[in-house]
Amino acid sequence: MAKVLSIILGGGKGTRLYPLTKERSKPAVPFGGRHRIVDIPISNCINSGFRQIYILTQFNSASLHMHISKAYNFDRFSHGFVEILAAEQTLEHSGWYEGTADAVRKNFVHFETQNPTHYIILSGDQLYRMDLKAFLDKHIESGADITIATTCVNREDASGFGIMKIDGEQRITAFMEKPAPDLNIDDWKVPDTAREGLPEGKDYLASMGIYIFNAEAMQTALDNDFTDFGKEIIPMAIKKSKVQSYVYNGYWEDIGTIRSFYEANLDLTRIHPKFNFYDEDQPIYTHPRNLPPSKLNRAEMNRSLATEGCVITDAVINDSIIGVRTIIEGGTELNGVICMGADSYENLEQRKLTEERGIPHLGIGRNCKISNTIIDKNARIGDNCQIGVSGKVYEDGEHGDFFTSNGIIVIRKNAVIPSGTVF
């Protein structure tokens, strides 16, 4: 019987998601109002029956540790665990993880004690729901050493991915990293004998960065100094081992940039979102907070999500996500806003102290207008602020009280925006 170890790659510094990753690792970034990005791959593993899960990370891991410890506690009969392995110094190595493959290699001492038959490698910054058990079954049935999950893309999108060439039996015969837009890759199209069930117009197979390795194949693949799976390990393995493609036709999105993160969040507010949290058979887990229900003291909300513990008073909210413990005062209007909420409420004594110091309360004050903005946790936005509605276009980067990326304004964690601010 197969024994699978799931390894979730937490990524590096997360520069593409900065400033959301300034004080937390990429997997710990809040998503959908009440979850964290890491909940997606962990839940896919649990729903597929894979309950021995390691998360590899090395940057700003404190909040990730806290989240994992609160959210994932298995009973002693299931032999399940979710454990974070941060980069550590040993007698064999003293440096940081130098890449995805290097991170796995440096943790073999922890993995081998579990005596797995297979490893499944998952990314910590993707949004999808996959039956990983079906993925494993297909891998075993094919007799492959390695199987790579792939998704169909068109020629334009192919330039942003590692592209696989397969034969009629879906064996991968070649790999190309991000082909240039003007390069002719017609001979890399999926062969007609393997096109059954694939969408029209999407003729190329892109790697999803999700792999299954036989245990022995993993040892062999990492018996070198290569540091990255996608750029080095996989191309080498294709030449020496049997590497199969597993085509995934469901929704899959890389949410590793501010723009993709913002759009994936707001898509959740649609009537029929691409990613559905409302699935009882395949829930997305997170830690229970035991918060009260949200209180709406007169509000108009359209195509929006309000998570638990919020207090919203006389506000108009459109196409937005309101995270846990968000306080929104009267006369405020939000359009296309992601509020990540707060880690705690202010008590009366704390509120009095902030008033004496001239600091806004936690949350969003009165008569604010905010659009096209991500508001990170514990932000304090005063009264009569106008954010993202001036029509001014800012270059990407730091702008004092805020950060912009691809036209999206990001209010930093713990930021204080004085009353009357306009930008």
Tab-separated table of C-alpha atoms in Angstrom:
chain	number	residue	atom	x	y	z
A	1	MET	CA	0.000	0.000	0.000
A	2	ALA	CA	1.376	3.407	-0.978
A	3	LYS	CA	2.654	5.640	1.801
A	4	VAL	CA	2.800	9.225	0.624
A	5	LEU	CA	4.693	12.146	2.133
A	6	SER	CA	3.340	15.511	1.025
A	7	ILE	CA	5.898	18.316	0.776
A	8	ILE	CA	4.614	21.869	0.364
A	9	LEU	CA	7.213	24.335	-0.886
A	10	GLY	CA	6.849	27.624	0.940
A	11	GLY	CA	8.887	29.575	-1.565
A	12	GLY	CA	11.566	32.185	-1.037
A	13	LYS	CA	11.268	35.794	0.045
A	14	GLY	CA	7.993	36.240	-1.838
A	15	THR	CA	9.142	39.453	-3.488
A	16	ARG	CA	6.333	39.336	-6.063
A	17	LEU	CA	3.796	39.505	-3.212
A	18	TYR	CA	5.565	42.293	-1.349
A	19	PRO	CA	4.492	44.115	0.875
A	20	LEU	CA	2.105	41.327	1.928
A	21	THR	CA	5.228	39.222	2.540
A	22	LYS	CA	7.182	41.894	4.406
A	23	GLU	CA	6.381	40.384	7.810
A	24	ARG	CA	5.132	36.901	6.896
A	25	SER	CA	6.050	34.033	4.600
A	26	LYS	CA	4.167	33.605	1.343
A	27	PRO	CA	2.090	30.592	2.523
A	28	ALA	CA	0.921	32.627	5.546
A	29	VAL	CA	-0.603	35.469	3.500
A	30	PRO	CA	-4.360	35.732	4.287
A	31	PHE	CA	-6.703	34.668	1.508
A	32	GLY	CA	-10.464	34.853	1.026
A	33	GLY	CA	-11.144	36.761	4.243
A	34	ARG	CA	-10.475	34.002	6.757
A	35	HIS	CA	-8.004	31.509	5.267
A	36	ARG	CA	-4.293	31.550	4.510
A	37	ILE	CA	-2.773	30.548	1.170
A	38	VAL	CA	-1.215	27.454	2.746
A	39	ASP	CA	-4.691	26.132	3.617
A	40	ILE	CA	-5.257	25.342	-0.074
A	41	PRO	CA	-2.539	22.697	-0.601
A	42	ILE	CA	-2.970	21.335	2.942
A	43	SER	CA	-6.712	20.863	2.398
A	44	ASN	CA	-6.095	19.178	-0.963
A	45	CYS	CA	-3.825	16.717	0.829
A	46	ILE	CA	-6.253	16.031	3.679
A	47	ASN	CA	-9.241	15.627	1.344
A	48	SER	CA	-7.209	13.127	-0.695
A	49	GLY	CA	-6.269	11.073	2.362
A	50	PHE	CA	-2.646	12.286	2.524
A	51	ARG	CA	-2.151	13.323	6.132
A	52	GLN	CA	1.604	13.344	6.558
A	53	ILE	CA	2.500	16.831	5.439
A	54	TYR	CA	5.682	18.881	5.630
A	55	ILE	CA	5.930	22.583	4.791
A	56	LEU	CA	9.380	23.869	3.810
A	57	THR	CA	10.049	27.535	4.453
A	58	GLN	CA	12.812	29.858	5.576
A	59	PHE	CA	11.544	33.441	5.567
A	60	ASN	CA	9.332	35.136	8.182
A	61	SER	CA	7.908	31.838	9.397
A	62	ALA	CA	6.587	32.930	12.839
A	63	SER	CA	2.994	33.640	11.752
A	64	LEU	CA	2.963	30.465	9.645
A	65	HIS	CA	4.041	28.416	12.674
A	66	MET	CA	1.262	29.970	14.752
A	67	HIS	CA	-1.380	29.326	12.109
A	68	ILE	CA	-0.374	25.698	11.571
A	69	SER	CA	-0.291	24.956	15.300
A	70	LYS	CA	-3.811	26.345	15.758
A	71	ALA	CA	-5.361	24.840	12.645
A	72	TYR	CA	-4.020	21.328	12.136
A	73	ASN	CA	-4.079	18.902	15.031
A	74	PHE	CA	-4.727	15.276	14.123
A	75	ASP	CA	-5.778	12.606	16.585
A	76	ARG	CA	-3.154	10.044	17.564
A	77	PHE	CA	-4.960	7.253	15.693
A	78	SER	CA	-4.594	8.826	12.238
A	79	HIS	CA	-0.765	9.144	12.333
A	80	GLY	CA	-1.266	12.483	10.597
A	81	PHE	CA	0.717	15.677	11.055
A	82	VAL	CA	1.416	19.030	9.471
A	83	GLU	CA	4.959	20.087	10.315
A	84	ILE	CA	6.985	23.104	9.279
A	85	LEU	CA	10.629	22.548	8.406
A	86	ALA	CA	12.436	25.874	8.370
A	87	ALA	CA	15.983	26.149	7.064
A	88	GLU	CA	18.390	24.998	9.761
A	89	GLN	CA	22.096	24.634	10.313
A	90	THR	CA	23.507	21.131	10.698
A	91	LEU	CA	26.947	19.550	10.557
A	92	GLU	CA	26.295	18.740	6.879
A	93	HIS	CA	25.084	22.162	5.737
A	94	SER	CA	24.898	25.643	7.198
A	95	GLY	CA	23.307	27.739	4.466
A	96	TRP	CA	19.811	28.724	3.369
A	97	TYR	CA	17.710	26.697	0.982
A	98	GLU	CA	19.109	27.544	-2.434
A	99	GLY	CA	16.070	26.382	-4.398
A	100	THR	CA	13.136	23.993	-4.374
A	101	ALA	CA	15.216	20.866	-4.921
A	102	ASP	CA	17.854	21.974	-2.438
A	103	ALA	CA	15.172	22.460	0.207
A	104	VAL	CA	13.934	18.890	-0.238
A	105	ARG	CA	17.458	17.471	-0.337
A	106	LYS	CA	18.442	19.167	2.938
A	107	ASN	CA	15.428	17.645	4.700
A	108	PHE	CA	15.864	14.029	3.623
A	109	VAL	CA	17.043	13.235	7.146
A	110	HIS	CA	13.491	14.028	8.315
A	111	PHE	CA	11.685	12.365	5.415
A	112	GLU	CA	13.495	9.042	5.405
A	113	THR	CA	12.383	8.174	8.941
A	114	GLN	CA	8.791	7.990	7.613
A	115	ASN	CA	9.731	5.270	5.070
A	116	PRO	CA	7.538	6.688	2.278
A	117	THR	CA	6.928	4.917	-1.004
A	118	HIS	CA	6.108	8.182	-2.780
A	119	TYR	CA	6.634	11.908	-2.409
A	120	ILE	CA	4.189	14.490	-3.686
A	121	ILE	CA	5.632	17.976	-4.164
A	122	LEU	CA	3.175	20.887	-3.995
A	123	SER	CA	3.509	24.636	-4.354
A	124	GLY	CA	2.493	26.994	-1.553
A	125	ASP	CA	1.103	29.779	-3.758
A	126	GLN	CA	-1.453	28.170	-6.071
A	127	LEU	CA	-5.244	28.110	-6.016
A	128	TYR	CA	-6.872	24.861	-7.116
A	129	ARG	CA	-8.809	21.860	-5.866
A	130	MET	CA	-7.367	18.522	-7.022
A	131	ASP	CA	-8.015	14.893	-6.134
A	132	LEU	CA	-4.420	13.994	-5.359
A	133	LYS	CA	-5.402	10.354	-4.774
A	134	ALA	CA	-6.506	10.085	-8.418
A	135	PHE	CA	-3.214	11.699	-9.381
A	136	LEU	CA	-1.314	9.049	-7.389
A	137	ASP	CA	-3.396	6.199	-8.813
A	138	LYS	CA	-2.636	7.349	-12.355
A	139	HIS	CA	1.049	7.586	-11.509
A	140	ILE	CA	1.163	4.033	-10.157
A	141	GLU	CA	-0.906	2.685	-13.070
A	142	SER	CA	1.485	4.197	-15.617
A	143	GLY	CA	4.548	2.650	-14.018
A	144	ALA	CA	6.297	6.010	-14.092
A	145	ASP	CA	9.189	7.077	-11.907
A	146	ILE	CA	7.912	10.655	-11.846
A	147	THR	CA	4.584	12.184	-12.845
A	148	ILE	CA	4.113	15.908	-13.420
A	149	ALA	CA	0.728	17.604	-13.147
A	150	THR	CA	0.148	19.722	-16.241
A	151	THR	CA	-2.515	22.144	-17.401
A	152	CYS	CA	-3.483	23.124	-20.941
A	153	VAL	CA	-2.526	26.631	-22.090
A	154	ASN	CA	-2.682	28.591	-25.325
A	155	ARG	CA	0.397	29.831	-27.190
A	156	GLU	CA	0.330	33.271	-25.576
A	157	ASP	CA	0.287	31.880	-22.041
A	158	ALA	CA	2.866	29.201	-22.862
A	159	SER	CA	5.646	31.794	-22.669
A	160	GLY	CA	5.092	32.102	-18.939
A	161	PHE	CA	5.489	28.406	-18.107
A	162	GLY	CA	7.670	25.379	-18.441
A	163	ILE	CA	6.215	23.512	-21.438
A	164	MET	CA	6.111	19.720	-21.810
A	165	LYS	CA	6.264	17.672	-25.001
A	166	ILE	CA	4.456	14.329	-24.711
A	167	ASP	CA	3.929	11.270	-26.886
A	168	GLY	CA	0.654	9.434	-27.485
A	169	GLU	CA	0.989	7.607	-24.155
A	170	GLN	CA	1.407	10.923	-22.285
A	171	ARG	CA	5.036	10.205	-21.533
A	172	ILE	CA	7.044	13.418	-21.360
A	173	THR	CA	9.834	13.438	-23.924
A	174	ALA	CA	11.155	16.999	-23.608
A	175	PHE	CA	10.890	20.137	-21.480
A	176	MET	CA	11.237	23.798	-22.426
A	177	GLU	CA	11.409	26.622	-19.876
A	178	LYS	CA	9.289	29.674	-20.838
A	179	PRO	CA	9.601	29.652	-24.658
A	180	ALA	CA	10.017	33.102	-26.200
A	181	PRO	CA	6.779	34.528	-27.697
A	182	ASP	CA	8.224	34.562	-31.216
A	183	LEU	CA	9.600	31.017	-31.063
A	184	ASN	CA	7.838	28.442	-33.247
A	185	ILE	CA	6.825	25.579	-30.958
A	186	ASP	CA	4.176	23.956	-33.132
A	187	ASP	CA	5.828	20.579	-32.723
A	188	TRP	CA	5.247	20.838	-28.961
A	189	LYS	CA	1.459	20.705	-29.354
A	190	VAL	CA	-0.387	17.863	-27.667
A	191	PRO	CA	-0.616	14.978	-30.185
A	192	ASP	CA	-4.068	14.143	-31.496
A	193	THR	CA	-3.934	10.703	-29.870
A	194	ALA	CA	-3.722	12.341	-26.433
A	195	ARG	CA	-6.206	15.201	-26.940
A	196	GLU	CA	-9.361	13.467	-25.750
A	197	GLY	CA	-11.170	15.676	-23.230
A	198	LEU	CA	-8.776	18.615	-23.584
A	199	PRO	CA	-10.135	22.139	-24.229
A	200	GLU	CA	-10.042	23.563	-27.745
A	201	GLY	CA	-7.518	26.299	-28.435
A	202	LYS	CA	-5.202	25.219	-25.645
A	203	ASP	CA	-2.653	23.104	-27.425
A	204	TYR	CA	0.292	23.112	-25.034
A	205	LEU	CA	0.928	21.480	-21.659
A	206	ALA	CA	2.368	23.656	-18.907
A	207	SER	CA	3.902	22.314	-15.724
A	208	MET	CA	1.885	23.159	-12.604
A	209	GLY	CA	4.892	22.639	-10.349
A	210	ILE	CA	3.176	19.620	-8.770
A	211	TYR	CA	5.070	16.334	-8.898
A	212	ILE	CA	4.851	12.747	-7.672
A	213	PHE	CA	8.125	10.869	-7.242
A	214	ASN	CA	8.687	7.263	-6.368
A	215	ALA	CA	10.885	7.315	-3.264
A	216	GLU	CA	13.833	5.758	-5.073
A	217	ALA	CA	13.411	8.115	-8.020
A	218	MET	CA	13.509	11.091	-5.649
A	219	GLN	CA	16.776	9.888	-4.137
A	220	THR	CA	18.279	9.417	-7.591
A	221	ALA	CA	17.022	12.755	-8.924
A	222	LEU	CA	18.552	14.690	-6.029
A	223	ASP	CA	21.885	12.871	-5.956
A	224	ASN	CA	23.667	15.937	-7.365
A	225	ASP	CA	24.126	19.653	-6.710
A	226	PHE	CA	21.140	20.902	-8.723
A	227	THR	CA	18.979	23.324	-6.757
A	228	ASP	CA	15.696	23.716	-8.688
A	229	PHE	CA	13.073	21.160	-9.733
A	230	GLY	CA	11.619	22.974	-12.721
A	231	LYS	CA	14.800	24.281	-14.305
A	232	GLU	CA	17.234	21.461	-13.550
A	233	ILE	CA	15.896	18.290	-11.900
A	234	ILE	CA	12.922	17.669	-14.191
A	235	PRO	CA	14.760	18.251	-17.516
A	236	MET	CA	17.508	15.880	-16.351
A	237	ALA	CA	15.016	13.246	-15.169
A	238	ILE	CA	13.166	13.279	-18.506
A	239	LYS	CA	16.358	12.103	-20.184
A	240	LYS	CA	17.057	9.295	-17.709
A	241	SER	CA	13.731	8.153	-16.206
A	242	LYS	CA	10.147	7.482	-17.164
A	243	VAL	CA	8.336	10.767	-16.596
A	244	GLN	CA	4.607	10.981	-17.269
A	245	SER	CA	2.171	13.866	-17.664
A	246	TYR	CA	-1.042	14.015	-15.637
A	247	VAL	CA	-3.348	16.509	-17.331
A	248	TYR	CA	-5.512	18.509	-14.925
A	249	ASN	CA	-8.538	20.208	-16.513
A	250	GLY	CA	-9.883	22.031	-13.456
A	251	TYR	CA	-9.363	25.609	-12.303
A	252	TRP	CA	-5.771	26.407	-11.378
A	253	GLU	CA	-4.254	29.799	-10.716
A	254	ASP	CA	-0.818	30.937	-9.626
A	255	ILE	CA	-1.457	33.629	-6.993
A	256	GLY	CA	2.163	34.599	-6.515
A	257	THR	CA	1.811	38.235	-7.665
A	258	ILE	CA	-0.196	41.139	-6.249
A	259	ARG	CA	-2.357	41.336	-9.396
A	260	SER	CA	-3.145	37.608	-9.563
A	261	PHE	CA	-3.714	37.515	-5.792
A	262	TYR	CA	-6.110	40.469	-5.976
A	263	GLU	CA	-8.084	39.099	-8.923
A	264	ALA	CA	-8.327	35.586	-7.458
A	265	ASN	CA	-9.694	37.008	-4.218
A	266	LEU	CA	-12.301	39.180	-5.902
A	267	ASP	CA	-13.373	36.297	-8.133
A	268	LEU	CA	-14.620	34.620	-4.932
A	269	THR	CA	-17.336	37.276	-4.725
A	270	ARG	CA	-18.924	36.308	-8.048
A	271	ILE	CA	-22.161	34.347	-8.173
A	272	HIS	CA	-20.299	31.439	-9.758
A	273	PRO	CA	-16.646	31.798	-8.688
A	274	LYS	CA	-13.951	29.786	-10.404
A	275	PHE	CA	-12.820	28.485	-7.024
A	276	ASN	CA	-15.676	27.341	-4.813
A	277	PHE	CA	-15.270	27.440	-1.033
A	278	TYR	CA	-18.826	26.085	-0.649
A	279	ASP	CA	-18.048	22.409	-1.176
A	280	GLU	CA	-18.942	20.173	1.761
A	281	ASP	CA	-17.213	17.151	0.268
A	282	GLN	CA	-13.903	18.970	-0.186
A	283	PRO	CA	-13.737	21.726	2.426
A	284	ILE	CA	-10.856	24.171	2.709
A	285	TYR	CA	-9.716	23.970	6.308
A	286	THR	CA	-8.359	26.726	8.521
A	287	HIS	CA	-8.152	27.342	12.235
A	288	PRO	CA	-11.433	28.001	14.113
A	289	ARG	CA	-11.470	31.375	15.849
A	290	ASN	CA	-14.673	31.101	17.905
A	291	LEU	CA	-15.697	34.606	16.860
A	292	PRO	CA	-19.210	36.032	17.012
A	293	PRO	CA	-21.237	36.411	13.815
A	294	SER	CA	-20.777	39.597	11.831
A	295	LYS	CA	-23.029	42.490	12.823
A	296	LEU	CA	-24.491	44.645	10.050
A	297	ASN	CA	-25.871	47.867	11.494
A	298	ARG	CA	-27.527	48.802	8.236
A	299	ALA	CA	-25.379	48.124	5.192
A	300	GLU	CA	-25.702	47.670	1.453
A	301	MET	CA	-23.544	44.793	0.238
A	302	ASN	CA	-23.327	43.568	-3.344
A	303	ARG	CA	-21.219	40.648	-4.583
A	304	SER	CA	-19.177	40.697	-1.406
A	305	LEU	CA	-18.040	38.364	1.368
A	306	ALA	CA	-18.115	39.255	5.060
A	307	THR	CA	-16.355	36.816	7.351
A	308	GLU	CA	-16.957	36.319	11.051
A	309	GLY	CA	-16.557	38.909	13.779
A	310	CYS	CA	-17.101	42.042	11.659
A	311	VAL	CA	-19.061	45.150	12.650
A	312	ILE	CA	-20.300	47.161	9.681
A	313	THR	CA	-22.340	50.330	10.140
A	314	ASP	CA	-24.174	52.235	7.407
A	315	ALA	CA	-21.716	51.324	4.659
A	316	VAL	CA	-21.935	50.544	0.950
A	317	ILE	CA	-19.732	47.610	-0.080
A	318	ASN	CA	-19.375	46.319	-3.637
A	319	ASP	CA	-17.181	43.520	-5.054
A	320	SER	CA	-15.166	43.307	-1.847
A	321	ILE	CA	-13.963	40.876	0.804
A	322	ILE	CA	-14.267	41.834	4.463
A	323	GLY	CA	-11.865	39.836	6.626
A	324	VAL	CA	-12.209	38.736	10.234
A	325	ARG	CA	-12.855	41.405	12.911
A	326	THR	CA	-13.088	44.235	10.358
A	327	ILE	CA	-14.735	47.385	11.744
A	328	ILE	CA	-16.289	49.744	9.169
A	329	GLU	CA	-17.882	52.997	10.327
A	330	GLY	CA	-20.809	54.958	8.884
A	331	GLY	CA	-20.851	56.590	5.480
A	332	THR	CA	-17.982	54.546	4.075
A	333	GLU	CA	-18.017	53.111	0.555
A	334	LEU	CA	-15.806	50.250	-0.640
A	335	ASN	CA	-15.431	49.094	-4.233
A	336	GLY	CA	-13.077	46.270	-5.148
A	337	VAL	CA	-11.423	46.203	-1.735
A	338	ILE	CA	-9.825	43.275	0.098
A	339	CYS	CA	-9.810	43.863	3.851
A	340	MET	CA	-7.715	41.306	5.700
A	341	GLY	CA	-9.187	42.283	9.055
A	342	ALA	CA	-7.501	42.326	12.450
A	343	ASP	CA	-5.835	39.929	14.864
A	344	SER	CA	-7.817	41.266	17.836
A	345	TYR	CA	-10.437	43.774	18.899
A	346	GLU	CA	-9.680	47.027	20.688
A	347	ASN	CA	-11.165	47.144	24.182
A	348	LEU	CA	-12.501	50.368	25.707
A	349	GLU	CA	-9.224	51.191	27.398
A	350	GLN	CA	-7.272	50.728	24.169
A	351	ARG	CA	-9.765	52.836	22.210
A	352	LYS	CA	-9.476	55.662	24.742
A	353	LEU	CA	-5.684	55.527	24.538
A	354	THR	CA	-5.664	55.711	20.739
A	355	GLU	CA	-8.016	58.702	20.839
A	356	GLU	CA	-5.723	60.500	23.275
A	357	ARG	CA	-2.778	59.879	20.958
A	358	GLY	CA	-4.717	61.052	17.902
A	359	ILE	CA	-4.505	57.639	16.207
A	360	PRO	CA	-7.476	56.167	14.288
A	361	HIS	CA	-9.159	53.084	15.702
A	362	LEU	CA	-8.579	49.666	14.177
A	363	GLY	CA	-10.542	49.336	10.962
A	364	ILE	CA	-11.981	51.907	8.590
A	365	GLY	CA	-13.361	55.229	9.823
A	366	ARG	CA	-16.359	57.319	8.759
A	367	ASN	CA	-17.120	58.687	5.316
A	368	CYS	CA	-14.234	56.983	3.526
A	369	LYS	CA	-14.171	56.060	-0.141
A	370	ILE	CA	-11.799	53.256	-1.048
A	371	SER	CA	-11.371	51.408	-4.356
A	372	ASN	CA	-8.960	48.962	-5.975
A	373	THR	CA	-7.108	48.406	-2.705
A	374	ILE	CA	-5.762	45.616	-0.497
A	375	ILE	CA	-5.851	46.550	3.191
A	376	ASP	CA	-3.536	44.314	5.185
A	377	LYS	CA	-4.186	43.244	8.778
A	378	ASN	CA	-4.500	45.615	11.713
A	379	ALA	CA	-4.607	48.724	9.533
A	380	ARG	CA	-6.042	51.927	11.011
A	381	ILE	CA	-7.731	54.201	8.499
A	382	GLY	CA	-9.129	57.468	9.818
A	383	ASP	CA	-12.266	59.401	8.821
A	384	ASN	CA	-12.841	61.072	5.443
A	385	CYS	CA	-10.069	59.215	3.624
A	386	GLN	CA	-10.119	58.756	-0.140
A	387	ILE	CA	-7.953	55.909	-1.354
A	388	GLY	CA	-7.716	54.746	-4.953
A	389	VAL	CA	-10.422	57.118	-6.187
A	390	SER	CA	-8.377	60.172	-7.181
A	391	GLY	CA	-7.655	58.832	-10.672
A	392	LYS	CA	-3.940	59.449	-10.230
A	393	VAL	CA	-1.676	56.765	-11.667
A	394	TYR	CA	1.269	55.755	-9.483
A	395	GLU	CA	4.408	53.951	-10.506
A	396	ASP	CA	4.920	50.547	-8.900
A	397	GLY	CA	6.743	50.747	-5.583
A	398	GLU	CA	6.783	52.603	-2.275
A	399	HIS	CA	4.756	55.777	-1.852
A	400	GLY	CA	5.067	56.686	1.807
A	401	ASP	CA	1.893	55.437	3.458
A	402	PHE	CA	1.120	52.904	0.733
A	403	PHE	CA	2.579	50.626	-1.920
A	404	THR	CA	1.378	50.111	-5.471
A	405	SER	CA	1.764	47.135	-7.771
A	406	ASN	CA	0.272	46.914	-11.246
A	407	GLY	CA	-2.246	49.632	-10.412
A	408	ILE	CA	-3.352	48.084	-7.112
A	409	ILE	CA	-2.873	50.000	-3.857
A	410	VAL	CA	-1.680	48.010	-0.846
A	411	ILE	CA	-2.072	49.385	2.680
A	412	ARG	CA	0.565	47.677	4.798
A	413	LYS	CA	0.034	45.565	7.885
A	414	ASN	CA	-0.300	47.741	11.015
A	415	ALA	CA	-0.426	50.885	8.867
A	416	VAL	CA	-1.854	54.118	10.277
A	417	ILE	CA	-3.622	56.330	7.697
A	418	PRO	CA	-4.590	59.693	9.252
A	419	SER	CA	-8.031	61.201	8.783
A	420	GLY	CA	-8.462	63.191	5.595
A	421	THR	CA	-5.768	61.308	3.661
A	422	VAL	CA	-6.207	61.355	-0.114
A	423	PHE	CA	-4.186	59.263	-2.584
